[in-house]
Short mmCIF file of C-alpha atoms in Angstrom, two decimals:
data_model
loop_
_atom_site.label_atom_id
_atom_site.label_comp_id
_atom_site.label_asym_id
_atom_site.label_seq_id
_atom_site.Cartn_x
_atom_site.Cartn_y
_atom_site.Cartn_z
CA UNK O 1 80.23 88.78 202.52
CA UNK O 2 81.29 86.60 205.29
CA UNK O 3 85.29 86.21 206.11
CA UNK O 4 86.90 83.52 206.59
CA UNK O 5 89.90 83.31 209.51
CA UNK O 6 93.28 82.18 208.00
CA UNK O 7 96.47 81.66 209.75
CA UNK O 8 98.79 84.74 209.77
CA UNK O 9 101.61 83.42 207.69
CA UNK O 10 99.46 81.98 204.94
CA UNK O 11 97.60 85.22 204.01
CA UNK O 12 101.57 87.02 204.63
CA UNK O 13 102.74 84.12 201.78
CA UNK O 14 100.18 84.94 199.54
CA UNK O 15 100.56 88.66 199.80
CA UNK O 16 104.18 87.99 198.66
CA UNK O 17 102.94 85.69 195.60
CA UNK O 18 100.82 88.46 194.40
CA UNK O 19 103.37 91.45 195.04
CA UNK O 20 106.79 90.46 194.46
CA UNK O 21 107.98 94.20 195.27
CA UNK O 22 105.76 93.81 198.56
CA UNK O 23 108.22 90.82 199.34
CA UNK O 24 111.16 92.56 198.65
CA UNK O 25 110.19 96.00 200.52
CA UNK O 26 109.20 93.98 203.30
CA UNK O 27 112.92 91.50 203.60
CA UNK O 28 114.79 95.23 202.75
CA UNK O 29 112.72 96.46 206.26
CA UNK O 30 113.80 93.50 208.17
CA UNK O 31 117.05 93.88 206.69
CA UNK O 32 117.19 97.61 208.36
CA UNK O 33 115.04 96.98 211.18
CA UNK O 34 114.87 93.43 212.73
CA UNK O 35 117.11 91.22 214.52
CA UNK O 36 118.03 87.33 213.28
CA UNK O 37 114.59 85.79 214.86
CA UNK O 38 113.02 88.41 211.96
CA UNK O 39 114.98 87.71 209.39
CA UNK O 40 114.76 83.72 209.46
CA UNK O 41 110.88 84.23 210.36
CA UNK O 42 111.29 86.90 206.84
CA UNK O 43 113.20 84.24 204.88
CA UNK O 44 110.89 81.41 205.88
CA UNK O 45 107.85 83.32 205.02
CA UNK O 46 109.44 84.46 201.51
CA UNK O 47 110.86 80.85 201.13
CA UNK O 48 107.45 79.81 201.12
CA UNK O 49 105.75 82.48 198.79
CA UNK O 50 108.59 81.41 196.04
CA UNK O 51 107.93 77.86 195.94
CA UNK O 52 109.07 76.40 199.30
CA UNK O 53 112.37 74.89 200.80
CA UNK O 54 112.54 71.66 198.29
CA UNK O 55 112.67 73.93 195.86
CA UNK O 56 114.91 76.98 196.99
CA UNK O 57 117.17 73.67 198.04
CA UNK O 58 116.56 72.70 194.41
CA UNK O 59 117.38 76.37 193.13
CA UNK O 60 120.58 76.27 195.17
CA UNK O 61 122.10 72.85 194.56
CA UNK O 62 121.33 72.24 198.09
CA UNK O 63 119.95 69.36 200.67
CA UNK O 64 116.07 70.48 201.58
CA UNK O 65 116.80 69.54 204.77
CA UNK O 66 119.97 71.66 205.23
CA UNK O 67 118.14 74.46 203.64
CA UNK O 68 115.31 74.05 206.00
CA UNK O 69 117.81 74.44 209.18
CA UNK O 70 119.75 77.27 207.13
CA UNK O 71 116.52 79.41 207.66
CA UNK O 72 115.26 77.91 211.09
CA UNK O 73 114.59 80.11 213.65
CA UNK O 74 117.53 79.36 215.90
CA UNK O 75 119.56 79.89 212.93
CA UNK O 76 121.72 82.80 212.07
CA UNK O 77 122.37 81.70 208.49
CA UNK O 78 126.08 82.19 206.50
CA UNK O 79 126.65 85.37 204.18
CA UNK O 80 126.65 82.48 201.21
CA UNK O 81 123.82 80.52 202.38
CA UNK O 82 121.37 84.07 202.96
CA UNK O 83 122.71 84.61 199.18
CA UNK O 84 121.97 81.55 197.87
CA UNK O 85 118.42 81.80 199.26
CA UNK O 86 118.09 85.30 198.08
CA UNK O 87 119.08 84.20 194.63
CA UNK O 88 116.54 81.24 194.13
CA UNK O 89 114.00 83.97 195.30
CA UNK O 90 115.31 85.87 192.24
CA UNK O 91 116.72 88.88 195.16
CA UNK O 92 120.17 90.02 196.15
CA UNK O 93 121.75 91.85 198.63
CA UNK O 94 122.81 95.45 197.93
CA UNK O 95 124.48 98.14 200.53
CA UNK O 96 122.84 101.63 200.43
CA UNK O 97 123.86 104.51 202.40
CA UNK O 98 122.15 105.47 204.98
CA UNK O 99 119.96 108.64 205.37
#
């Protein structure tokens, strides 16, 4: 069987489209572990695995374009905007104790 070489964040997308708790396991990691760069790279990748950013914008009542620069990687996005996102993605936040 011969493999074929696929950018990073395409076979990380499709991981997420075929393992929805993989997605959230993974954002709930970053969410514990990472910094803002992880997160936005996190919501980007997971942005793309549930249909894109035209239509998490579309999901959220929002601009594409403003949603786009909402999860850019420069970006440390708002409480509502990170919830709106979330909530397109069919995710929320919770708060757990900690171990």
């Amino acid at each position: 069987m011969q493999k074929t070489d696929r950018p990073h964040e395409e076979a990380t997308i499709e991981m997420f489209q075929n393992d929805p708790a993989l997605a959230t396991e993974y954002l709930n990691d970053v969410l514990a572990t990472g910094d803002e760069v992880d997160l936005m790279l996190a919501l980007r990748y997971l942005s793309n695995a549930f249909g894109g950013i035209p239509e998490i914008a579309r999901q959220t009542d929002a601009n594409p374009s403003t949603t786009f620069h909402a999860v850019s990687e420069n970006r440390t996005p708002s409480l509502r905007t990170l919830r709106a996102v979330l909530s397109a993605m069919g995710l929320r936040l919770a708060v757990q104790p900690i171990n």
